[in-house]
Amino acid sequence: MKLVGTPFRRVDGRAKVTGQTRFADDLTPPRTCFVRLVRSTLPHARIRAIDLEPARRMPGVLAVLTGDDLPIPFGILPVSEDEHALARGKVRYVGEPVVAVAALTEEQADEATRAVRVDYEPLATIASAEEAIATPEPRIHDYGAGGNVHKRVSLEFGDLEAGFAEADVILEDDCFFDGNTHLPIEQHAALAVPEDEGRVTLYSSTQTPHYVHRALAKVLQLPPARIRVVACPNGGGFGGKSDVFGHEIVVARLALELGRPVKITLTREEVFYCHRGRHPVRMHLKTGFRKDGSITAQHLKTLLDGGAYGSYGVASTFYTGALQTVTYNLPRYRFDGLRAFTNKPPCGPKRGHGTPQPRFAFEVHLDKAAHALGLDPAALRLRHLAPAEAVTANWLKLGTVGLGRCIEAVVEGSGWRRRYGKLPYGRGLGLACGAYLCGAGLPIYWNHMPQSGVQILLDRGGGVAVYCGQTEIGQGSDSVLAAIVAEVLGIGLEDVRLCVADTGLTPVDLGSYSSRVTLMAGNAALQAAERARAILAEAAGERLGRDPQSLVFAGGRVFDAAEPEHGLTFAQAVIEAETRNGTLATTGSYVPPRAPGRYKGAGVGPSPTYSYSAAVLEVEVDPATGLYEVLHVWIAHDVGRSINPTLVLGQVEGSVYMGLGEAMMEEQAFRRLPRRLSPALVHKMPSVLEYKSPTFRDMPEITTYLIEDPDPRGPLGAKEVGQGPLLPIPPALANAIFDAVGARIDQVPIHPHMILRALAAQAKGEEPRCGPRAFPAVDFGPTLRVPTPEEGGDGRALGEDRGGTMSRPASGRPAVRHG
């Protein structure tokens, strides 16, 4: 790296700012400078050379960085630390950062990026997961499961062949769920501020300040104590800000080198290149059913297009199969999954992380099964729900299961039993269900420490300060944290102050992802508040001459339950306790219970408990054009206990909005440019003008039911609500379109031309369907076989079986294939 236009002295090979340049006249701090990035124009190429000199000579330019200045790789998962803050030696997708330019103004930095010249040697472009499997060379990465395969998974729980032999009907389906992105209102932004003694503070729109902190320490080779990360309240995240990004590392490095604040704000187009959104997933589902609709066995195969980097991809691969077992009784189950590298922006976690895709396939599959068996789709589901507190075939421990009440609520509200299958042609109802985590059971990096911690300070004026590393991303986690503490201590929200998402001041919380904050940070806050209440009760009881166990905390007072007039104000109770004990502070922490699974791969899927959702959609379809309109959504969500009903309703209906967007129109689409112009594979619509998402005019009426069945594992009985309600929306739409016009659309987003294609096939006497026709031949690697709880297993695998045999329909029983 070369520093330009700023007086520095070199000490031990590192740039340090002199006392005179850090603060002009010892009073005025240096001006904030701005960074813009030079991004790759090719999807796959070696970097032959970079000419930086023209940029360095541009007005206002202070410094220029390349990948060689930040040679240490990073990644959110320890098993796939494959990224550099700036590309080194090779670019892997259009839009990948290659050079960073810092200048006095954003305009000067942007102008200087246009002066940088990068010489590329183009490599073959891999545009899809199917192409990646068929093209082992050139490799996008030198690690993984061979060729351009990132991860292979093959797990079998129970005797699948025996399960299919018991079936009366075996159904097979092929489905596709296209990729899409998060589209938060706020773009990514980061500001790094240097401090004395080689320290730096990074302010970033991130969901995971703890993981950003770890990555900064690794890449910058600084002691973690010299780095502080503050996650600013996000203007939306949805998973798109739960990864560590190169621009965060770049500004921190430049702030240390330049001795001045350094800021970057990405454009909307650049946010599309950051991506980390929904994986495009091909799926093949084979399920055996008895005549009553009960499932005897299921085999799910998934093929994920992972984009250019690992991100959360290993976990994403497992998640496309892990939660199939938590809604309905599924006694035998096999899951095969593969994630491939392609030359597109990396995919990662988006609301529901890895589960909306297989849930779409499963719920459409169940609708077809109900029709094949002559059963009502709602009745089929209600008969075969997974029981509460059960251990599933793949060794997931369930908590409370409110799915039955969810189904009953939307069935009753929509008039399902009197209207389903009886509406005029072009009008239809569709039902689907879903389930999701209440926090991942294991941390991203292996350790035995708490996943969330909370510290509470009580001041003698009656105020309570709550410190926690959790991040507010618009989901209302700040409100939940304050409400739990206020509820336990019997004070008003106005008496609680929060300090959150600051790695320099707050206890660790792993971040806002996997719907973990309410349950995990909430339980930590509950423990800290209960410890504080115990200290206060002891002191107040001594002052009042009452048994501490008889004291009530409510209305800003501490009083005897039998004599409410006999008590103290909360502030007086604090003073009494501080007089006896000194400064008052308590802590709380949360470690999830250990899951029963012990096989390799069992770490993805466990959760302290699970939330459940059910939805009915009503649609109107024009068979002449394929255009359709969603008229009404009935959605019920098993929230455990609603701590803040207004926020819960907002989260449920926000999930409906996002689910409709994914089902109807949103897609992260790419196209190849004409070869005479460029070999590039480019994003087809990297702006909110072309990338379509629902507007107010597209939103139907929503009727929401909050199903409260308090779960003892959650704080005050609460479960998650931020992600689960999205899952039933896409399959419910597909099922409603079938009820309306008899067309099966086995992929999303569902475009009008797909409906027309299915209706045209119907007119020819063919299957009225639009969707993928066959799953590609895939080597999923050795199959790990795990006996189920019903088979007397202990959660461990029997051993590896290389290859295994594909399951076959039982002789003499009908096999029905859709697609």
Coordinates of C-alpha atoms in Angstrom, one line a residue, residues 81-597:
E81 CA -12.6 -19.0 5.4
D82 CA -12.2 -18.3 1.7
E83 CA -12.7 -14.6 1.3
H84 CA -10.3 -11.7 1.1
A85 CA -11.3 -8.1 1.8
L86 CA -10.1 -7.3 -1.7
A87 CA -9.6 -10.0 -4.4
R88 CA -6.1 -11.6 -4.5
G89 CA -4.9 -13.1 -7.7
K90 CA -8.4 -14.0 -9.0
V91 CA -11.9 -12.7 -9.3
R92 CA -14.9 -15.0 -9.0
Y93 CA -18.0 -12.9 -9.8
V94 CA -18.9 -9.6 -11.5
G95 CA -18.9 -7.0 -8.8
E96 CA -16.2 -8.5 -6.5
P97 CA -14.1 -5.8 -4.8
V98 CA -10.6 -5.5 -6.2
V99 CA -9.2 -2.1 -5.2
A100 CA -10.2 0.4 -2.5
V101 CA -9.5 4.1 -3.0
A102 CA -9.7 6.6 -0.1
A103 CA -10.1 10.3 -0.8
L104 CA -11.2 13.5 0.9
T105 CA -14.6 13.4 -0.7
E106 CA -16.8 10.5 -2.0
E107 CA -16.8 12.1 -5.4
Q108 CA -13.0 12.2 -5.6
A109 CA -12.8 8.6 -4.5
D110 CA -15.3 7.6 -7.1
E111 CA -13.5 9.5 -9.9
A112 CA -10.2 7.9 -8.9
T113 CA -11.7 4.4 -9.1
R114 CA -12.3 5.0 -12.8
A115 CA -8.6 5.7 -13.3
V116 CA -7.6 2.2 -12.0
R117 CA -6.7 -0.2 -14.7
V118 CA -6.9 -4.0 -14.0
D119 CA -5.6 -6.5 -16.5
Y120 CA -7.5 -9.8 -16.4
E121 CA -7.0 -13.2 -17.9
P122 CA -10.5 -14.6 -18.4
L123 CA -11.4 -18.1 -17.2
A124 CA -14.4 -20.3 -18.0
T125 CA -17.6 -19.0 -16.4
I126 CA -19.8 -21.4 -14.4
A127 CA -23.3 -20.1 -14.3
S128 CA -25.4 -22.7 -12.5
A129 CA -25.1 -25.6 -10.0
E130 CA -25.7 -28.1 -12.8
E131 CA -22.9 -26.6 -14.8
A132 CA -20.6 -26.6 -11.8
I133 CA -21.1 -30.4 -11.3
A134 CA -20.4 -31.0 -15.0
T135 CA -17.3 -28.7 -15.0
P136 CA -14.7 -29.7 -12.4
E137 CA -12.1 -27.5 -14.1
P138 CA -11.2 -24.7 -13.8
R139 CA -11.9 -24.8 -10.1
I140 CA -13.4 -21.6 -8.6
H141 CA -11.7 -22.6 -5.3
D142 CA -9.0 -25.0 -4.4
Y143 CA -10.9 -26.5 -1.5
G144 CA -14.2 -28.2 -1.0
A145 CA -15.6 -31.6 -2.0
G146 CA -13.8 -31.8 -5.3
G147 CA -14.1 -29.9 -8.6
N148 CA -16.6 -27.0 -8.1
V149 CA -18.5 -28.8 -5.4
H150 CA -18.4 -27.0 -2.0
K151 CA -20.3 -29.5 0.2
R152 CA -21.9 -32.9 -0.1
V153 CA -24.3 -34.3 2.5
S154 CA -26.0 -37.7 2.7
L155 CA -27.8 -38.8 5.8
E156 CA -30.3 -41.6 6.3
F157 CA -32.4 -42.0 9.4
G158 CA -34.0 -45.4 9.7
D159 CA -34.7 -48.1 7.1
L160 CA -36.0 -46.1 4.2
E161 CA -36.7 -49.2 2.0
A162 CA -38.8 -50.7 4.8
G163 CA -40.7 -47.4 5.0
F164 CA -41.4 -47.3 1.3
A165 CA -42.5 -51.0 1.4
E166 CA -45.2 -50.0 3.9
A167 CA -46.6 -47.3 1.7
D168 CA -49.9 -47.6 -0.2
V169 CA -48.9 -44.7 -2.5
I170 CA -45.4 -43.3 -3.4
L171 CA -45.3 -39.8 -4.8
E172 CA -42.3 -38.1 -6.5
D173 CA -41.9 -34.4 -7.3
D174 CA -39.3 -32.1 -8.7
C175 CA -39.4 -28.4 -7.6
F176 CA -37.3 -25.3 -8.0
F177 CA -37.0 -22.3 -5.7
D178 CA -35.2 -19.4 -7.4
G179 CA -32.7 -17.2 -5.6
N180 CA -33.6 -13.8 -4.4
T181 CA -32.1 -11.1 -2.2
H182 CA -32.9 -9.2 1.0
L183 CA -33.7 -5.7 -0.3
P184 CA -33.3 -3.8 3.0
I185 CA -34.2 -0.1 2.8
E186 CA -30.8 0.8 4.3
Q187 CA -27.7 0.0 2.3
H188 CA -24.6 -1.4 3.8
A189 CA -22.4 1.3 5.4
A190 CA -19.4 1.4 7.8
L191 CA -17.3 4.1 9.5
A192 CA -14.0 3.3 11.2
V193 CA -12.5 5.8 13.7
P194 CA -8.9 5.5 14.8
E195 CA -8.0 5.9 18.5
D196 CA -4.8 6.2 20.4
E197 CA -2.5 3.2 21.1
G198 CA -3.3 1.6 17.7
R199 CA -7.0 1.0 18.5
V200 CA -9.9 1.4 16.2
T201 CA -13.7 1.5 16.5
L202 CA -15.9 0.4 13.6
Y203 CA -19.5 1.5 13.3
S204 CA -21.3 -0.7 10.9
S205 CA -24.8 -1.7 9.7
T206 CA -24.1 -5.3 10.7
Q207 CA -26.3 -8.0 12.4
T208 CA -23.3 -9.8 13.9
P209 CA -20.8 -7.4 15.6
H210 CA -19.2 -10.2 17.6
Y211 CA -18.2 -12.1 14.4
V212 CA -17.1 -8.9 12.7
H213 CA -14.9 -8.2 15.7
R214 CA -13.3 -11.6 15.4
A215 CA -12.7 -11.2 11.7
L216 CA -11.1 -7.8 12.1
A217 CA -8.7 -9.1 14.7
K218 CA -7.7 -12.0 12.4
V219 CA -7.2 -10.0 9.2
L220 CA -5.6 -6.9 10.8
Q221 CA -3.5 -9.0 13.1
L222 CA -4.5 -6.9 16.1
P223 CA -5.2 -8.0 19.6
P224 CA -9.0 -8.2 19.9
A225 CA -8.9 -5.8 22.9
R226 CA -7.8 -3.0 20.5
I227 CA -10.8 -3.4 18.3
R228 CA -14.4 -2.2 19.1
V229 CA -17.3 -2.9 16.8
V230 CA -20.6 -1.0 17.3
A231 CA -23.6 -2.3 15.3
C232 CA -25.8 0.7 14.5
P233 CA -29.5 0.1 14.5
N234 CA -30.1 -1.4 11.0
G235 CA -32.6 -0.2 8.5
G236 CA -33.5 -3.8 7.8
G237 CA -31.2 -6.8 7.5
F238 CA -33.1 -10.0 6.9
G239 CA -29.9 -12.0 7.0
G240 CA -28.1 -9.9 4.4
K241 CA -25.9 -8.2 7.1
S242 CA -25.1 -11.3 9.1
D243 CA -22.0 -12.0 7.2
V244 CA -18.6 -10.3 7.5
F245 CA -17.9 -8.0 4.6
G246 CA -14.6 -6.9 3.0
H247 CA -15.6 -3.2 3.1
E248 CA -15.8 -3.3 6.9
I249 CA -12.2 -4.6 7.0
V250 CA -11.0 -2.1 4.4
V251 CA -12.2 1.0 6.3
A252 CA -10.7 -0.3 9.6
R253 CA -7.3 -0.8 7.9
L254 CA -7.4 2.6 6.3
A255 CA -8.4 4.4 9.5
L256 CA -5.4 2.9 11.3
E257 CA -3.1 3.8 8.4
L258 CA -4.4 7.3 7.7
G259 CA -5.1 8.3 11.3
R260 CA -8.5 9.7 10.4
P261 CA -12.1 8.5 10.2
V262 CA -12.9 6.5 7.1
K263 CA -16.4 5.9 5.8
I264 CA -18.0 3.8 3.1
T265 CA -21.6 3.6 2.0
L266 CA -22.5 1.1 -0.7
T267 CA -24.7 2.0 -3.6
R268 CA -27.9 0.0 -4.1
E269 CA -26.2 -1.8 -7.0
E270 CA -23.3 -2.8 -4.8
V271 CA -25.7 -4.2 -2.2
F272 CA -26.9 -6.6 -4.9
Y273 CA -23.3 -7.7 -5.4
C274 CA -22.8 -8.2 -1.6
H275 CA -26.0 -10.4 -1.8
R276 CA -25.7 -13.4 0.7
G277 CA -29.4 -14.0 -0.2
R278 CA -31.6 -17.0 -0.9
H279 CA -29.9 -20.0 -2.6
P280 CA -31.5 -21.2 -5.8
V281 CA -32.3 -24.8 -5.0
R282 CA -33.4 -27.7 -7.2
M283 CA -35.3 -30.4 -5.2
H284 CA -36.5 -33.9 -5.7
L285 CA -38.9 -35.3 -3.1
K286 CA -40.1 -38.9 -2.9
T287 CA -42.5 -39.8 -0.1
G288 CA -44.5 -42.9 0.8
F289 CA -48.0 -42.5 2.2
R290 CA -50.6 -44.8 3.7
K291 CA -54.2 -44.4 2.7
D292 CA -55.0 -42.3 5.8
G293 CA -52.3 -39.8 4.7
S294 CA -49.6 -40.8 7.2
I295 CA -46.1 -40.8 6.0
T296 CA -44.0 -44.0 6.0
A297 CA -40.7 -42.6 4.6
Q298 CA -39.3 -39.6 2.7
H299 CA -36.2 -39.1 0.5
L300 CA -35.3 -35.4 -0.2
K301 CA -32.5 -34.4 -2.6
T302 CA -31.4 -30.8 -2.9
L303 CA -28.9 -29.0 -5.2
L304 CA -27.8 -25.5 -4.1
D305 CA -26.3 -22.8 -6.3
G306 CA -24.0 -21.2 -3.7
G307 CA -22.4 -18.5 -5.7
A308 CA -18.7 -17.7 -5.6
Y309 CA -17.9 -18.1 -1.8
G310 CA -18.6 -20.2 1.2
S311 CA -20.4 -17.7 3.4
Y312 CA -22.9 -19.7 5.5
G313 CA -23.1 -22.3 2.7
V314 CA -22.2 -25.4 4.7
A315 CA -24.9 -24.7 7.2
S316 CA -27.3 -23.7 4.4
T317 CA -26.8 -27.1 2.8
F318 CA -27.8 -28.9 5.9
Y319 CA -30.7 -26.6 6.5
T320 CA -32.3 -27.6 3.2
G321 CA -33.0 -30.9 4.9
A322 CA -32.8 -30.5 8.6
L323 CA -36.2 -29.2 9.5
Q324 CA -38.4 -31.4 7.3
T325 CA -39.1 -33.6 10.3
V326 CA -40.4 -31.1 12.8
T327 CA -44.0 -30.5 11.5
Y328 CA -45.4 -33.9 10.7
N329 CA -44.7 -37.4 11.9
L330 CA -41.9 -38.6 9.6
P331 CA -40.6 -41.9 10.9
R332 CA -37.9 -42.6 8.3
Y333 CA -36.0 -40.0 6.4
R334 CA -33.1 -39.6 4.0
F335 CA -31.6 -36.3 3.0
D336 CA -29.0 -35.8 0.2
G337 CA -27.7 -32.3 -0.4
L338 CA -25.0 -30.7 -2.5
R339 CA -23.8 -27.1 -2.7
A340 CA -21.8 -26.0 -5.7
F341 CA -19.7 -22.9 -6.4
T342 CA -20.7 -20.7 -9.3
N343 CA -19.5 -17.4 -10.7
K344 CA -22.2 -15.3 -9.1
P345 CA -22.4 -13.2 -5.9
P346 CA -22.3 -15.5 -2.9
C347 CA -25.5 -16.8 -1.5
G348 CA -26.0 -17.0 2.3
P349 CA -28.8 -16.7 4.9
K350 CA -32.0 -14.9 4.1
R351 CA -35.1 -14.9 6.3
G352 CA -35.7 -18.5 7.1
H353 CA -32.2 -19.6 6.1
G354 CA -32.3 -22.7 3.9
T355 CA -35.7 -23.8 5.0
P356 CA -38.3 -22.0 2.7
Q357 CA -37.0 -23.9 -0.4
P358 CA -37.7 -27.5 1.0
R359 CA -40.7 -26.3 2.8
F360 CA -42.2 -25.1 -0.5
A361 CA -41.5 -28.5 -2.0
F362 CA -42.9 -30.4 1.0
E363 CA -46.1 -28.4 1.3
V364 CA -46.9 -28.6 -2.4
H365 CA -46.1 -32.3 -2.3
L366 CA -48.6 -32.8 0.6
D367 CA -51.3 -31.0 -1.3
K368 CA -50.8 -33.4 -4.2
A369 CA -50.8 -36.3 -1.8
A370 CA -54.1 -35.2 -0.3
H371 CA -55.7 -35.1 -3.8
A372 CA -54.2 -38.4 -4.8
L373 CA -55.6 -40.0 -1.6
G374 CA -59.0 -38.2 -1.7
L375 CA -58.3 -36.4 1.6
D376 CA -58.8 -32.8 2.6
P377 CA -55.4 -31.0 2.7
A378 CA -56.1 -29.5 6.1
A379 CA -57.4 -32.8 7.6
L380 CA -54.3 -34.7 6.3
R381 CA -52.0 -32.3 8.1
L382 CA -54.1 -32.2 11.3
R383 CA -54.1 -36.0 11.6
H384 CA -50.3 -36.4 11.4
L385 CA -48.8 -33.6 13.4
A386 CA -45.5 -34.1 15.1
P387 CA -46.2 -34.5 18.8
A388 CA -44.9 -32.0 21.4
E389 CA -41.7 -32.9 23.3
A390 CA -40.9 -35.6 20.8
V391 CA -37.5 -36.5 19.4
T392 CA -37.7 -36.6 15.6
A393 CA -36.2 -39.3 13.3
N394 CA -33.1 -37.0 12.7
W395 CA -32.8 -36.4 16.5
L396 CA -34.2 -33.0 16.9
K397 CA -35.9 -32.4 20.3
L398 CA -39.2 -30.6 19.9
G399 CA -40.8 -28.3 22.5
T400 CA -44.4 -27.1 22.5
V401 CA -46.1 -27.6 19.1
G402 CA -48.9 -25.2 18.4
L403 CA -49.3 -26.1 14.7
G404 CA -52.7 -27.8 15.2
R405 CA -54.1 -24.6 16.7
C406 CA -52.6 -22.6 13.9
I407 CA -54.2 -24.8 11.2
E408 CA -57.6 -24.7 13.0
A409 CA -57.4 -20.9 13.2
V410 CA -56.8 -20.2 9.5
V411 CA -59.2 -23.0 8.4
E412 CA -61.9 -21.4 10.5
G413 CA -61.1 -17.8 9.6
S414 CA -61.0 -18.5 5.8
G415 CA -64.1 -20.7 5.8
W416 CA -62.0 -23.5 4.3
R417 CA -64.3 -26.4 5.0
R418 CA -67.2 -24.8 3.2
R419 CA -65.3 -23.0 0.4
Y420 CA -62.3 -25.1 -0.5
G421 CA -62.7 -26.7 -3.9
K422 CA -66.1 -25.1 -4.3
L423 CA -65.3 -21.6 -5.5
P424 CA -66.0 -20.5 -9.1
Y425 CA -63.4 -21.3 -11.7
G426 CA -60.5 -18.8 -11.4
R427 CA -60.9 -18.5 -7.6
G428 CA -59.1 -20.7 -5.2
L429 CA -57.8 -21.3 -1.7
G430 CA -54.4 -22.8 -0.7
L431 CA -53.1 -24.1 2.6
A432 CA -49.5 -24.6 3.8
C433 CA -47.6 -24.8 7.1
G434 CA -44.1 -24.2 8.3
A435 CA -41.7 -24.3 11.3
Y436 CA -38.6 -22.6 12.3
L437 CA -35.8 -22.4 14.8
C438 CA -35.9 -20.3 18.0
G439 CA -32.1 -19.8 17.7
A440 CA -29.5 -22.2 16.5
G441 CA -28.4 -24.7 19.1
L442 CA -24.7 -24.3 18.5
P443 CA -22.5 -21.2 17.9
I444 CA -20.8 -20.7 14.6
Y445 CA -17.4 -21.4 16.0
W446 CA -17.0 -24.3 18.5
N447 CA -16.9 -23.3 22.2
H448 CA -18.7 -24.0 25.5
M449 CA -19.3 -20.4 26.4
P450 CA -22.7 -18.7 26.6
Q451 CA -24.4 -17.7 23.4
S452 CA -25.8 -14.5 25.0
G453 CA -24.9 -12.5 28.0
V454 CA -26.6 -9.6 29.8
Q455 CA -25.4 -7.2 32.5
I456 CA -27.7 -5.1 34.6
L457 CA -26.7 -2.0 36.7
L458 CA -29.1 -0.5 39.2
D459 CA -28.7 3.1 40.2
R460 CA -29.9 4.6 43.4
G461 CA -32.2 6.9 41.5
G462 CA -34.3 3.9 40.5
G463 CA -32.9 3.6 36.9
V464 CA -31.8 0.3 35.4
A465 CA -29.2 0.0 32.7
V466 CA -29.1 -3.1 30.6
Y467 CA -26.0 -4.1 28.6
C468 CA -26.2 -6.8 25.9
G469 CA -24.5 -7.5 22.6
Q470 CA -27.7 -8.1 20.7
T471 CA -28.4 -6.1 17.6
E472 CA -31.5 -4.2 16.8
I473 CA -32.3 -4.7 13.0
G474 CA -35.9 -3.5 13.1
Q475 CA -37.3 -6.6 14.6
G476 CA -37.9 -5.0 18.0
S477 CA -35.2 -6.9 20.0
D478 CA -34.4 -3.7 22.0
S479 CA -38.1 -3.5 23.1
V480 CA -38.1 -7.2 24.1
L481 CA -35.0 -6.9 26.2
A482 CA -36.3 -3.8 28.0
A483 CA -39.7 -5.4 28.5
I484 CA -38.4 -8.5 30.1
V485 CA -36.3 -6.6 32.6
A486 CA -39.1 -4.2 33.3
E487 CA -41.6 -7.0 33.8
V488 CA -39.4 -8.8 36.3
L489 CA -38.4 -5.7 38.3
G490 CA -41.9 -4.2 38.2
I491 CA -40.8 -0.9 36.7
G492 CA -41.8 1.1 33.6
L493 CA -40.0 0.9 30.2
E494 CA -39.1 4.6 30.7
D495 CA -36.9 3.6 33.6
V496 CA -34.8 1.2 31.5
R497 CA -31.8 2.3 29.5
L498 CA -30.2 0.0 27.0
C499 CA -26.6 -0.2 25.8
V500 CA -26.5 -2.8 23.0
A501 CA -24.4 -4.2 20.2
D502 CA -21.1 -2.7 21.3
T503 CA -18.2 -5.2 21.6
G504 CA -16.3 -2.7 23.7
L505 CA -19.0 -2.3 26.4
T506 CA -21.5 -5.1 26.3
P507 CA -21.3 -8.8 27.1
V508 CA -21.2 -11.1 24.0
D509 CA -24.3 -11.9 22.1
L510 CA -23.6 -13.8 18.9
G511 CA -25.9 -11.7 16.7
S512 CA -29.3 -11.2 15.2
Y513 CA -29.7 -14.3 13.1
S514 CA -31.6 -17.7 13.3
S515 CA -34.4 -15.9 15.2
R516 CA -32.3 -16.3 18.3
V517 CA -32.5 -13.0 20.1
T518 CA -35.8 -13.2 21.9
L519 CA -35.1 -16.7 23.3
M520 CA -31.4 -16.4 24.0
A521 CA -30.8 -12.8 24.9
G522 CA -34.2 -12.8 26.5
N523 CA -33.3 -15.7 28.8
A524 CA -30.0 -14.0 29.7
A525 CA -31.9 -10.8 30.5
L526 CA -34.5 -12.8 32.5
Q527 CA -31.7 -14.5 34.6
A528 CA -29.9 -11.2 35.2
A529 CA -33.2 -9.4 36.2
E530 CA -34.2 -12.3 38.5
R531 CA -30.9 -12.1 40.3
A532 CA -31.3 -8.4 40.7
R533 CA -34.8 -8.8 42.1
A534 CA -33.5 -11.4 44.6
I535 CA -30.9 -8.9 45.9
L536 CA -33.5 -6.2 46.1
A537 CA -36.1 -8.4 47.8
E538 CA -33.7 -9.5 50.5
A539 CA -32.8 -5.9 51.4
A540 CA -36.4 -4.7 51.1
G541 CA -37.7 -7.6 53.2
E542 CA -35.2 -6.8 55.9
R543 CA -36.3 -3.2 55.9
L544 CA -40.0 -4.0 55.9
G545 CA -39.8 -7.0 58.2
R546 CA -41.3 -9.3 55.6
D547 CA -40.3 -12.5 54.0
P548 CA -38.6 -11.7 50.7
Q549 CA -40.6 -14.4 49.0
S550 CA -43.9 -12.5 49.8
L551 CA -42.8 -9.3 48.1
V552 CA -44.3 -8.2 44.9
F553 CA -42.5 -5.9 42.3
A554 CA -45.0 -3.9 40.4
G555 CA -45.8 -0.3 39.5
G556 CA -42.4 1.0 40.5
R557 CA -42.8 -0.4 44.0
V558 CA -41.8 -3.3 46.2
F559 CA -44.6 -4.4 48.6
D560 CA -46.1 -7.2 50.6
A561 CA -48.6 -9.1 48.5
A562 CA -50.9 -9.3 51.6
E563 CA -50.6 -5.6 52.5
P564 CA -49.9 -3.7 49.3
E565 CA -49.8 -0.4 51.1
H566 CA -46.8 -1.7 53.1
G567 CA -43.8 -1.2 50.8
L568 CA -41.0 0.8 49.3
T569 CA -40.5 2.6 46.0
F570 CA -38.2 0.8 43.7
A571 CA -35.6 3.5 44.2
Q572 CA -35.8 3.1 47.9
A573 CA -35.3 -0.7 47.5
V574 CA -32.2 -0.1 45.4
I575 CA -30.8 2.3 48.1
E576 CA -31.5 -0.3 50.8
A577 CA -29.7 -3.0 48.8
E578 CA -26.8 -0.8 47.8
T579 CA -26.3 0.2 51.5
R580 CA -26.0 -3.5 52.4
N581 CA -24.1 -4.8 49.3
G582 CA -22.3 -1.9 47.7
T583 CA -22.7 -1.1 44.0
L584 CA -25.5 -3.2 42.4
A585 CA -24.9 -5.2 39.2
T586 CA -25.9 -8.6 38.1
T587 CA -25.3 -10.7 35.1
G588 CA -27.2 -13.4 33.2
S589 CA -26.2 -15.7 30.4
Y590 CA -27.8 -18.4 28.2
V591 CA -26.4 -21.7 27.0
P592 CA -28.9 -23.8 24.9
P593 CA -29.6 -27.3 26.1
R594 CA -27.6 -30.0 24.3
A595 CA -29.3 -31.7 21.4
P596 CA -29.6 -35.5 21.4
G597 CA -28.0 -36.0 18.0

